[in-house]
Coordinates of C-alpha atoms in Angstrom, one line a residue:
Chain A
X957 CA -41.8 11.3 23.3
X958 CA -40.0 9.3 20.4
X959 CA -41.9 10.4 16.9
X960 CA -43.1 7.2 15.5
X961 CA -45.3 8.5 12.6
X962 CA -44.0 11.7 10.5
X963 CA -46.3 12.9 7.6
X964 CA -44.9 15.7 5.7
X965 CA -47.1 17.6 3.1
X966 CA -48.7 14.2 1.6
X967 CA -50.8 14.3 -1.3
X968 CA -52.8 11.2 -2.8
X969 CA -54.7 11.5 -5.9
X970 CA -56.0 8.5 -8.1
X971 CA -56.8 8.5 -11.7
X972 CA -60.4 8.9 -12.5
X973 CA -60.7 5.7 -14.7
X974 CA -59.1 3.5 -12.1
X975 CA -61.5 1.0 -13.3
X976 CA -59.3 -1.6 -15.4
X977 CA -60.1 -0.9 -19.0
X978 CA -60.2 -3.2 -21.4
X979 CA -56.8 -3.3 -24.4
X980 CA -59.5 -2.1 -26.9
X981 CA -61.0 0.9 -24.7
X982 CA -57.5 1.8 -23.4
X983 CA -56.1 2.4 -27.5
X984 CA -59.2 4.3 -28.3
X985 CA -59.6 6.7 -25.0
X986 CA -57.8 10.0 -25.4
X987 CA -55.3 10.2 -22.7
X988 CA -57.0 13.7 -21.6
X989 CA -59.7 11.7 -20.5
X990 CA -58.1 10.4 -17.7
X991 CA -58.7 12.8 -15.1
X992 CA -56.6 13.2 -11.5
X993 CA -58.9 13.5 -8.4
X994 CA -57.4 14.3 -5.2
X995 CA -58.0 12.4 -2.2
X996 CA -55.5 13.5 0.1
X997 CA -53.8 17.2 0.0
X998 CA -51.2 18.3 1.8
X999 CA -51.3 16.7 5.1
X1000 CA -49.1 17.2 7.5
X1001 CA -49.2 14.7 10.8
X1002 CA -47.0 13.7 13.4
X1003 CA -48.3 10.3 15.9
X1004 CA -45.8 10.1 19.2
X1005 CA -45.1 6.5 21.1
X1006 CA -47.7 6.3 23.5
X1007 CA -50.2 8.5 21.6
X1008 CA -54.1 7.3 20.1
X1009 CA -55.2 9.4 17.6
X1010 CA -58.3 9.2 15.9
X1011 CA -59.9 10.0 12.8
X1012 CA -63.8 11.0 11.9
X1013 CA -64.3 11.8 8.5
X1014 CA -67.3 10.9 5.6
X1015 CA -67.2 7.8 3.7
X1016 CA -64.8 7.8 0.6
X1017 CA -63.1 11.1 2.5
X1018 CA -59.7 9.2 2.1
X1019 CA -59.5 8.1 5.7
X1020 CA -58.4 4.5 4.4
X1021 CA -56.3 6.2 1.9
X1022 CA -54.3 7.5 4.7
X1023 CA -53.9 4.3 6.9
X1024 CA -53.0 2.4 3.5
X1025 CA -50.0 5.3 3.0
X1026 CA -48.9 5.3 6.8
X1027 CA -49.0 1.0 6.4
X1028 CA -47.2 1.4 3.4
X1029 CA -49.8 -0.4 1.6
X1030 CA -50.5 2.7 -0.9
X1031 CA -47.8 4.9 -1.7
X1032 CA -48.6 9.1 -1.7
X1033 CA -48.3 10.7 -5.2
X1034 CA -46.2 13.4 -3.0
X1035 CA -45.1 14.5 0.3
X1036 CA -42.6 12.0 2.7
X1037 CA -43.4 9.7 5.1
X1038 CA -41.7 8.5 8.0
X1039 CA -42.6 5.6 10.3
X1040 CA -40.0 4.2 12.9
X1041 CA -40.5 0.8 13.2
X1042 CA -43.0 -2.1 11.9
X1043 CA -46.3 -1.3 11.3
X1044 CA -49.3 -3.5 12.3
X1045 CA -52.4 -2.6 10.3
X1046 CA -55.6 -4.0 10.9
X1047 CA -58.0 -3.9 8.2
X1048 CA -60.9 -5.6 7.5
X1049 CA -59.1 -8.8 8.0
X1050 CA -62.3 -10.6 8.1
X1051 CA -62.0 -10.6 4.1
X1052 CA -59.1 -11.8 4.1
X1053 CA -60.6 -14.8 5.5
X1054 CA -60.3 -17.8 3.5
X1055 CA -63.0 -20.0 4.3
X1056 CA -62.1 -23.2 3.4
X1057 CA -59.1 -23.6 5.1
X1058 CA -58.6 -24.6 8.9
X1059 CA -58.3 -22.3 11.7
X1060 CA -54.6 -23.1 12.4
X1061 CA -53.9 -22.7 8.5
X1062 CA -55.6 -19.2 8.4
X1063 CA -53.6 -17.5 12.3
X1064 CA -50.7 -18.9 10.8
X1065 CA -50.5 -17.2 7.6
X1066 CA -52.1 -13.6 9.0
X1067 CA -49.5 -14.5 11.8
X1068 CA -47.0 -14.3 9.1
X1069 CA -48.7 -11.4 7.0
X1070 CA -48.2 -9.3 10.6
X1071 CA -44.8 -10.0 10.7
X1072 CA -44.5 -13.0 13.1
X1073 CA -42.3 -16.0 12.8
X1074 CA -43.8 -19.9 12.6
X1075 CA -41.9 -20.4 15.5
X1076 CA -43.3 -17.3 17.4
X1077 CA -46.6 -18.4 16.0
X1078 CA -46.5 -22.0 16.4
X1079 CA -45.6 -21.1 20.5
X1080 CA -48.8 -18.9 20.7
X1081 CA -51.6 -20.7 19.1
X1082 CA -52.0 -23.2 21.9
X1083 CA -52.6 -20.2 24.7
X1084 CA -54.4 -18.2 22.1
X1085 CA -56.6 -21.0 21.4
X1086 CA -57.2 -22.0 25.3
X1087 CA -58.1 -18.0 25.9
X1088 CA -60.7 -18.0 23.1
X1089 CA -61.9 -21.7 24.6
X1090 CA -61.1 -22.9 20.8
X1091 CA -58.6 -25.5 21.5
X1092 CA -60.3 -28.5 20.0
X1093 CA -61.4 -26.3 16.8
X1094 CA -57.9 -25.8 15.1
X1095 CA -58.5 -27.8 12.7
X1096 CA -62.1 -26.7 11.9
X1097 CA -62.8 -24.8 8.8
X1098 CA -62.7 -21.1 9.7
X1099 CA -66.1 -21.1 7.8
X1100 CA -67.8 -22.5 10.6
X1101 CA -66.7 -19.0 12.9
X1102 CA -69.2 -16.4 13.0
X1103 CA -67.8 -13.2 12.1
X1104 CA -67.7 -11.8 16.1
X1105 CA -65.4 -14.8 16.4
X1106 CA -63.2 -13.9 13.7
X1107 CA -63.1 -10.4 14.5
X1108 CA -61.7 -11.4 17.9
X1109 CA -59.6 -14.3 16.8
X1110 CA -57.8 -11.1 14.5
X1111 CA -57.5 -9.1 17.9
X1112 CA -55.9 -11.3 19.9
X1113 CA -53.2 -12.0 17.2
X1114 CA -52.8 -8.5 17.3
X1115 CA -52.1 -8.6 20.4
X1116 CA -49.2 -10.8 19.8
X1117 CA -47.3 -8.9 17.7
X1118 CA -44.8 -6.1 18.8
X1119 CA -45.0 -3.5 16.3
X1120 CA -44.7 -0.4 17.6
X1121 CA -47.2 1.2 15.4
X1122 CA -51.2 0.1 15.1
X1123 CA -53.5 1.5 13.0
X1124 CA -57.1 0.3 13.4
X1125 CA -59.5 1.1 10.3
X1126 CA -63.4 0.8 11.4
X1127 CA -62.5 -2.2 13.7
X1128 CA -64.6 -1.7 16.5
X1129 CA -67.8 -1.9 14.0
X1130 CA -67.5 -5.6 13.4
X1131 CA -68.4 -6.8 16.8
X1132 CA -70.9 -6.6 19.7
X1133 CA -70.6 -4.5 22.7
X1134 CA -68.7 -7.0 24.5
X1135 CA -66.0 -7.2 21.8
X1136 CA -66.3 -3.0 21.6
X1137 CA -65.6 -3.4 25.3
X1138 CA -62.2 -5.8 24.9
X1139 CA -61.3 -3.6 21.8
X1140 CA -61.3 -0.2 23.5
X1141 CA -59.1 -2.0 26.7
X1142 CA -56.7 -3.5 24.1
X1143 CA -56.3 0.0 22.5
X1144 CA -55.9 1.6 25.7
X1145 CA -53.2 -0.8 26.8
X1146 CA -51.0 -1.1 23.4
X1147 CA -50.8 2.8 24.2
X1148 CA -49.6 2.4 27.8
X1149 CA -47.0 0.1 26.4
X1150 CA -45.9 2.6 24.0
X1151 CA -47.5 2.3 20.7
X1152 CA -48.9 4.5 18.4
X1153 CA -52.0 3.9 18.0
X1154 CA -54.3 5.6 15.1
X1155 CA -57.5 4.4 14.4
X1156 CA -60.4 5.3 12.4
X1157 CA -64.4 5.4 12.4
X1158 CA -67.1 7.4 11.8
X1159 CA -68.7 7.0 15.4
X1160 CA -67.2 10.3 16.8
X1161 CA -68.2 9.3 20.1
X1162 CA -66.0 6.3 19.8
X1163 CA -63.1 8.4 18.5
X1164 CA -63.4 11.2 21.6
X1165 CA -63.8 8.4 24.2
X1166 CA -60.4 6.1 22.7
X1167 CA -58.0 9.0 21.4
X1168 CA -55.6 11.4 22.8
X1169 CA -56.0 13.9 20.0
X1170 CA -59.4 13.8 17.4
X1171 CA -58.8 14.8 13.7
X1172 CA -61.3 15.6 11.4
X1173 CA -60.5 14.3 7.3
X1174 CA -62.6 16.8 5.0
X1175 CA -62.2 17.2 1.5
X1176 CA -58.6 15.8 1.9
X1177 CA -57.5 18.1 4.8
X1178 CA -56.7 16.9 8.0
X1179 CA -58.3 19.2 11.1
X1180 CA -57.4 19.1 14.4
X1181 CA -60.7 18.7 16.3
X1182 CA -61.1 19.2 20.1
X1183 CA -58.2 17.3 22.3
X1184 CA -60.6 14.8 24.6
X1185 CA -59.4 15.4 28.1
Chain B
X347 CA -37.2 -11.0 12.0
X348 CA -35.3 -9.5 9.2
X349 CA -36.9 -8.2 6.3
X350 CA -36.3 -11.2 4.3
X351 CA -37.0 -13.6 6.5
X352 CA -40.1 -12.4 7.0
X353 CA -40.9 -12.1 3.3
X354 CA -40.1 -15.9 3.2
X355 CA -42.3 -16.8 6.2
X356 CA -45.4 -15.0 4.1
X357 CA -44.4 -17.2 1.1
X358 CA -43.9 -20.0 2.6
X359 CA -47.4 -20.4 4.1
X360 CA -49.2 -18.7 1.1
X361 CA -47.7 -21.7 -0.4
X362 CA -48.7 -23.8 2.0
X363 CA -52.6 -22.6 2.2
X364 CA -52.8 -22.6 -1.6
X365 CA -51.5 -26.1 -2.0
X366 CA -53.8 -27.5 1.1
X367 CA -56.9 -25.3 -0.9
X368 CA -55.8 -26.7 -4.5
X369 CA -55.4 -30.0 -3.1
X370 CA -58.1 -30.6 0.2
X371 CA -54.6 -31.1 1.3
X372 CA -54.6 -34.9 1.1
X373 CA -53.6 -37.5 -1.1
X374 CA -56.8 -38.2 -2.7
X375 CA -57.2 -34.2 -3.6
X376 CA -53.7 -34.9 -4.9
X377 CA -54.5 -38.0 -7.0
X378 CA -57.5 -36.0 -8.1
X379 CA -55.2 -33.5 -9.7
X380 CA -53.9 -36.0 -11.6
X381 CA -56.8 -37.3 -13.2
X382 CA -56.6 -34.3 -15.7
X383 CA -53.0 -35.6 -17.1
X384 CA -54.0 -39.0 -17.0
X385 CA -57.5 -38.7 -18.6
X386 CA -55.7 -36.8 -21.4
X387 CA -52.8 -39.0 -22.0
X388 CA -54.9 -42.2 -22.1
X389 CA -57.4 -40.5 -24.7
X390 CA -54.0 -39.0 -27.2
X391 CA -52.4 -42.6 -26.4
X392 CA -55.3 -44.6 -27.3
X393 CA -56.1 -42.1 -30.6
X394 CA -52.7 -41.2 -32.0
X395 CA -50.4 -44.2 -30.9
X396 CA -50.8 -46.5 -33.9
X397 CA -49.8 -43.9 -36.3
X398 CA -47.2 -41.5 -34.5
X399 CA -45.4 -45.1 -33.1
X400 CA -44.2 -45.4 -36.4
X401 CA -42.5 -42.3 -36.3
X402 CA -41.4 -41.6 -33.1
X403 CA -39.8 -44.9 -30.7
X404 CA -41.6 -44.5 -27.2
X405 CA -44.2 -42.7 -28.2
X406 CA -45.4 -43.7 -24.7
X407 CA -42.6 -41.8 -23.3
X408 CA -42.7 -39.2 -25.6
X409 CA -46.3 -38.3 -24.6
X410 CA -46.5 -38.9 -21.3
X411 CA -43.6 -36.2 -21.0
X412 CA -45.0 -33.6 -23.2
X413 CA -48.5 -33.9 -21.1
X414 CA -47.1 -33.1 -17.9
X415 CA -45.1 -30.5 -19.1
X416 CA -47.6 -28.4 -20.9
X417 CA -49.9 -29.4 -18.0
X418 CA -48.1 -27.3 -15.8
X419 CA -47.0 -24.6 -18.0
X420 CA -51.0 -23.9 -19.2
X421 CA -52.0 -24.2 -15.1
X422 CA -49.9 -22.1 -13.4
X423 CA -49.6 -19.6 -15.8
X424 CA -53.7 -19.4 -15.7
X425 CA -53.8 -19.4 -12.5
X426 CA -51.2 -16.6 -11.8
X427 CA -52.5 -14.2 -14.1
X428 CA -55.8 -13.3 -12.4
X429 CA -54.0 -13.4 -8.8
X430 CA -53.3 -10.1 -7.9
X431 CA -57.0 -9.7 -8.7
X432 CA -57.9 -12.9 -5.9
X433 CA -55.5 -11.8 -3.4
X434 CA -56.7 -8.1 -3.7
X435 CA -57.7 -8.4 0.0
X436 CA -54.2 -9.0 1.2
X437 CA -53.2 -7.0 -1.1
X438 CA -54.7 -4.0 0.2
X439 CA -54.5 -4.8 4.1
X440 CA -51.2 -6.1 4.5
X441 CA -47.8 -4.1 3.2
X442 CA -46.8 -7.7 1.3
X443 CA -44.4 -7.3 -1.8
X444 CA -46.7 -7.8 -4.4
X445 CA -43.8 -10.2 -6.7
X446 CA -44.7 -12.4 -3.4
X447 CA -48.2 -13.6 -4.6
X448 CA -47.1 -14.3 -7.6
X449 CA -44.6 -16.5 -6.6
X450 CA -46.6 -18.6 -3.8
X451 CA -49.0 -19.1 -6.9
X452 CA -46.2 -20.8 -9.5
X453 CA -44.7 -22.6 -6.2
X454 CA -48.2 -24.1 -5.2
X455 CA -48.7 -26.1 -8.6
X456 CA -44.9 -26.8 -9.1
X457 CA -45.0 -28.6 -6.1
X458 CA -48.0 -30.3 -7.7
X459 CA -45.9 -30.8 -11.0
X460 CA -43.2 -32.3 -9.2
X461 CA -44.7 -34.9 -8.0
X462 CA -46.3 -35.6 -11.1
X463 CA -42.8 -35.3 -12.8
X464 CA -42.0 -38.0 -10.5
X465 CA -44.9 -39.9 -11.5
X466 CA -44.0 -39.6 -14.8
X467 CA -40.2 -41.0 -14.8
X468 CA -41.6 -43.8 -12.8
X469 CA -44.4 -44.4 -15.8
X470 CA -41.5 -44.3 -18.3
X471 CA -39.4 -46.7 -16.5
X472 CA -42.2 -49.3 -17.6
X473 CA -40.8 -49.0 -21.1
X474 CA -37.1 -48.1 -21.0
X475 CA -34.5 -48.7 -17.9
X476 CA -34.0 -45.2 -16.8
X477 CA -30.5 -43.7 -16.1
X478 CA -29.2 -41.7 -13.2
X479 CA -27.6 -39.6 -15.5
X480 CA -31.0 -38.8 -17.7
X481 CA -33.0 -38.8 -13.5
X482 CA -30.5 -36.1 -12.1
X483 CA -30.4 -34.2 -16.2
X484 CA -34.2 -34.0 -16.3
X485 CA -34.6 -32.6 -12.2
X486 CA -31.9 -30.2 -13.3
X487 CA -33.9 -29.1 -16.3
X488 CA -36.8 -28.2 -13.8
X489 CA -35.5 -24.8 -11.9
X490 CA -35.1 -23.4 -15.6
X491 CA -38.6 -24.6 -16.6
X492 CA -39.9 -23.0 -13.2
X493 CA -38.0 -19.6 -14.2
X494 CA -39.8 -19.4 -17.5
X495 CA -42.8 -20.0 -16.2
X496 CA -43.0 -17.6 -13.3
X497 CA -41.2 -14.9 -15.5
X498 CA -43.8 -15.5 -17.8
X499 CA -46.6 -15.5 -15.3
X500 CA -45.6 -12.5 -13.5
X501 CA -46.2 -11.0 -17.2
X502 CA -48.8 -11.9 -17.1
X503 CA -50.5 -11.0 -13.8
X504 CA -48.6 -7.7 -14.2
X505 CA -50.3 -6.9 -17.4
X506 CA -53.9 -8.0 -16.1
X507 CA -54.2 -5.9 -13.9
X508 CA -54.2 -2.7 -16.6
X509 CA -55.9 -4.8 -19.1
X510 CA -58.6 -7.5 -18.1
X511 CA -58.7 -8.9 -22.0
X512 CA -55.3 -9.9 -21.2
X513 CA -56.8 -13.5 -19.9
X514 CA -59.0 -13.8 -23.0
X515 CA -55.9 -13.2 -25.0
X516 CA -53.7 -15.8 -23.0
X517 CA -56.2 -18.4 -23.0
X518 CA -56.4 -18.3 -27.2
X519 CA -52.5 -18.0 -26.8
X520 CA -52.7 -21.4 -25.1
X521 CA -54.5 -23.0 -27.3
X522 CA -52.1 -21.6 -30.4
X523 CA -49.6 -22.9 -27.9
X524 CA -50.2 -26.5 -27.8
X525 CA -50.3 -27.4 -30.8
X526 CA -46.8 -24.7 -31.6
X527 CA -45.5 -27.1 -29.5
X528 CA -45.0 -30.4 -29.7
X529 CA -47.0 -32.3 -27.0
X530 CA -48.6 -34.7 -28.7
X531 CA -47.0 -34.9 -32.4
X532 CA -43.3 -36.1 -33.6
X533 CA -41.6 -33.1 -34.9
X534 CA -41.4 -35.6 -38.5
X535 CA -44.6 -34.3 -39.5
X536 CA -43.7 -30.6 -39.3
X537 CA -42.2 -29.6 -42.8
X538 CA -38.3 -29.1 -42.3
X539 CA -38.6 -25.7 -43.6
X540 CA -41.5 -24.7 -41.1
X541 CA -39.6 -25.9 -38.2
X542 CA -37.8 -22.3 -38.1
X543 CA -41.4 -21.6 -36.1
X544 CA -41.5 -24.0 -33.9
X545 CA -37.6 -23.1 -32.7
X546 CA -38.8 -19.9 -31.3
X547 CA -41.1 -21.6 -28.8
X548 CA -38.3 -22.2 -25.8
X549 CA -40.9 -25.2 -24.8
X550 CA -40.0 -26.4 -28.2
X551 CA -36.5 -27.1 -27.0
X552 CA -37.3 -27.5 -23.3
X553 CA -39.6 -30.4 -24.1
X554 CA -36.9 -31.9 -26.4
X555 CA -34.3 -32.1 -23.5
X556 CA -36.9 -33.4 -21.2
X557 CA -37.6 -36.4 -23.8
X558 CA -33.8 -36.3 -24.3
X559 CA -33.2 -36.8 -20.3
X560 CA -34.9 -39.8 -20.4
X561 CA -34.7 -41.0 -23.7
X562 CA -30.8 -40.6 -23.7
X563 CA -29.4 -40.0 -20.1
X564 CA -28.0 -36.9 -21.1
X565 CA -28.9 -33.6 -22.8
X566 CA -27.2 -31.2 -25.7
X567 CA -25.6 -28.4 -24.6
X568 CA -26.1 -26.5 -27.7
X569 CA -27.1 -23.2 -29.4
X570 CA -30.6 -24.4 -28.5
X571 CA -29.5 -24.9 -25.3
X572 CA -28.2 -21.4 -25.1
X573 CA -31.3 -20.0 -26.4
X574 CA -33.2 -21.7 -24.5
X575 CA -31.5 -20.2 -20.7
X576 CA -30.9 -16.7 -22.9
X577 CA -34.9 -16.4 -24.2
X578 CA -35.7 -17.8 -20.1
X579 CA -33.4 -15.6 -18.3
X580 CA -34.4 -12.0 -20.7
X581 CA -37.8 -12.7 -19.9
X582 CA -37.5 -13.4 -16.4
X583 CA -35.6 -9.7 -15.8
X584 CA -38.8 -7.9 -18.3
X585 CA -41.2 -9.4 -16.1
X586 CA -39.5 -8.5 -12.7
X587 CA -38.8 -5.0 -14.3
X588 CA -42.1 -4.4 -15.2
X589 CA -43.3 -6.0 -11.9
X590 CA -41.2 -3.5 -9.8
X591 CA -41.9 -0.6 -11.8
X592 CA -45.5 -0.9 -11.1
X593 CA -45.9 -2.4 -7.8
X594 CA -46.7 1.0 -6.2
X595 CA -49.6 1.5 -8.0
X596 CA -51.2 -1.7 -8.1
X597 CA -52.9 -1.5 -4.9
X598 CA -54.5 1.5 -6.4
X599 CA -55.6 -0.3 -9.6
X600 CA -57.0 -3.5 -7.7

């Protein structure tokens, strides 16, 4: 299977007054007061075409961290990473809602933000919009969509896209069981088609039923939990 | 889609939503843009035209101009320099090149300006016959004006996000600004020995071609001039050096 994610010994840490100052506070703090704090250390992963992985971990343990590094959001303060091919990540798009605009204003620019053309995008929306039974609400003010609506509008642009990487960060806890539902069959068939899928949550059920290999983020080290059947 | 491409698509319709949200995206939320400009021209015109006529011909012309310049200078630098902070979201769920926000921000109210530039050449036609030469000088004056501005907002929005006093800073700076620059009042009532001030503002000079555009149909290509494009050009390669240096960590810092 063709290696789509590579992680080699990456290490995050952040600065401990990450907080912006202010001019005044930043000339009178003694640099020695600005403390490192790990996040990440040393992590080593490798994510095959075709493969869901998943990853349980506390809150703050850095499981974001590592999405943002593998989108290339964040960069790691050491270590290499390697991804083959265009990543698609999908986090909390919901606040990147903006409300006042239309519908069509909003798929079009996260259309773009995932790497789609207007063209590609301007050919979708019709069938996206017929699927979701939305077709006379384009135009609406995205304000007026409940945030299962959004979640799902998000989902099916997704869909759309063909990166060959996906990496899903709490996703399946912003809808009801019916979205769960679609969620879980998306993921299952973005894998069949050969992505690389690696998602996160802290529902550990969720992440043995979904993933091909379970990973456990403590204290900034990856472990490799029990591979679900 | 390329790389590029696809960094233009992004700009283009974080243009696009910015201008329809600044706007309501229709004429009247443009026209209501405009009231600003307008509302402050009539009041300067109404308070400072029977004296500064006498020293300046047009003073009309000579105000209308400055208004809409600064206008858009004071705007889209304020309203780049907290973006990064706005756009945080994006920011930190999309890989977007962060000089890319930036960017659609100084794009969504130039459009704005240049329609109001427009505006503005067609006011001034009112009181002198306006030349095709001084039209195409002054639209050639504006993709220098827009490189000042968005080296100097990128500065801006680069340094806010380290400091946060940096908008409290910039908005006394704009205050200083607009009267270190002559919007309003002939340069006759400067003292010629003070002037050696006002010449380091580039808007100092920019303004003076713009006036000179119209006024004259054409426009010096002097050592102010070259001052001018040299101050605009240095700038613009600080900011975008600054800008790329920290870009990695500003997701971090948001």
């Amino acid at each position: 299977m063709t290696e789509l994610v590579t992680l080699q010994g990456v290490s995050k840490h952040f600065r401990s007054s990450q907080a912006r100052p202010s001019l005044v506070k930043w000339l009178t703090t003694p640099r020695s007061e600005f403390q490192q704090i790990p996040v990440l250390k040393d992590l080593f992963l490798r994510v095959s075409a075709g493969e869901c992985v998943g990853i349980v971990g506390k809150n703050g343990g850095g499981k974001s961290t590592l999405l943002k590094i593998i989108a290339g959001i964040s960069q790691p303060s050491s270590g290499t990473l390697k991804v083959a091919g265009e990543v698609l990540p999908i986090f909390s798009w919901e606040a990147c809602i903006i409300e006042d605009l239309e519908v069509r204003d909003n798929l079009c620019l996260f259309g773009a933000l995932c790497g789609l053309s207007s063209s590609r995008i301007a050919g979708f929306l019709p069938q996206l919009a017929k699927a979701e039974g939305i077709e006379g609400r384009l135009n609406d003010q995205m304000r007026t969509f409940s945030p299962g609506m959004r979640a799902r509008l998000a989902l099916r642009l997704a869909d759309y896209s063909e990166a060959p990487i996906v990496l899903l960060d709490e996703v399946l806890s912003a809808g009801d069981a019916e979205f769960r539902r679609t969620c879980s069959l998306k993921m299952k068939e973005w894998k069949e088609r050969g992505r690389a899928v690696i998602h996160v949550s802290h529902d550990m059920n969720l992440i043995e039923s979904l993933s091909d290999r379970c990973l456990h983020l403590t204290e900034g080290a990856l472990v490799e939990l029990t591979a679900p059947e | 889609m390329s790389s590029l491409a696809q960094k233009i698509n992004i700009l283009a319709w974080m243009t696009r939503c910015d201008f329809k949200l600044r706007d309501q995206g229709t004429l009247l939320g443009f026209l209501w843009t405009l009231l600003n400009p307008i509302l402050l021209f009539a009041v300067l015109y109404l308070v400072f035209n029977a004296w500064f006529a006498k020293l300046v011909d047009h003073y009309g012309i000579y105000l209308i101009l400055g208004i809409v310049n600064w206008n858009f200078f004071t705007l889209a630098t304020s309203n780049t320099l907290t973006i990064f902070e706005r756009k945080r979201q994006i920011l930190k769920s999309f890989a977007v090149s962060p000089a890319t926000i930036p960017l659609a921000a100084v794009l969504t109210v130039f459009a704005s300006y240049f329609f109001e530039s427009l505006i503005a050449l067609l006011i001034c036609s009112l009181w002198v016959s306006l030349s095709l030469s001084g039209v195409a000088w002054y639209l050639a004056l504006l993709p220098l004006y827009f490189v000042l501005v968005l080296g100097t907002s990128l500065l801006l929005a680069t340094t806010f996000i380290f400091f946060r006093d940096v908008a409290h800073l910039w908005s006394i700076a704009l205050r200083i600004g607009f009267f270190l620059t002559p919007v309003f009042y002939p340069l006759d009532l400067i003292a010629e020995n003070n002037r050696f001030i006002l010449a380091l503002n580039p808007l100092y000079h920019l303004f003076y071609f713009f006036r000179q555009a119209v006024l004259e149909g054409t426009v010096s290509i002097d050592w102010n001039f070259f001052y001018l494009v040299s101050f605009t050009v240095i700038l613009f390669a600080i900011a975008l050096k600054l800008s790329l240096k920290y870009q990695d960590k500003l997701v971090d810092l948001l």
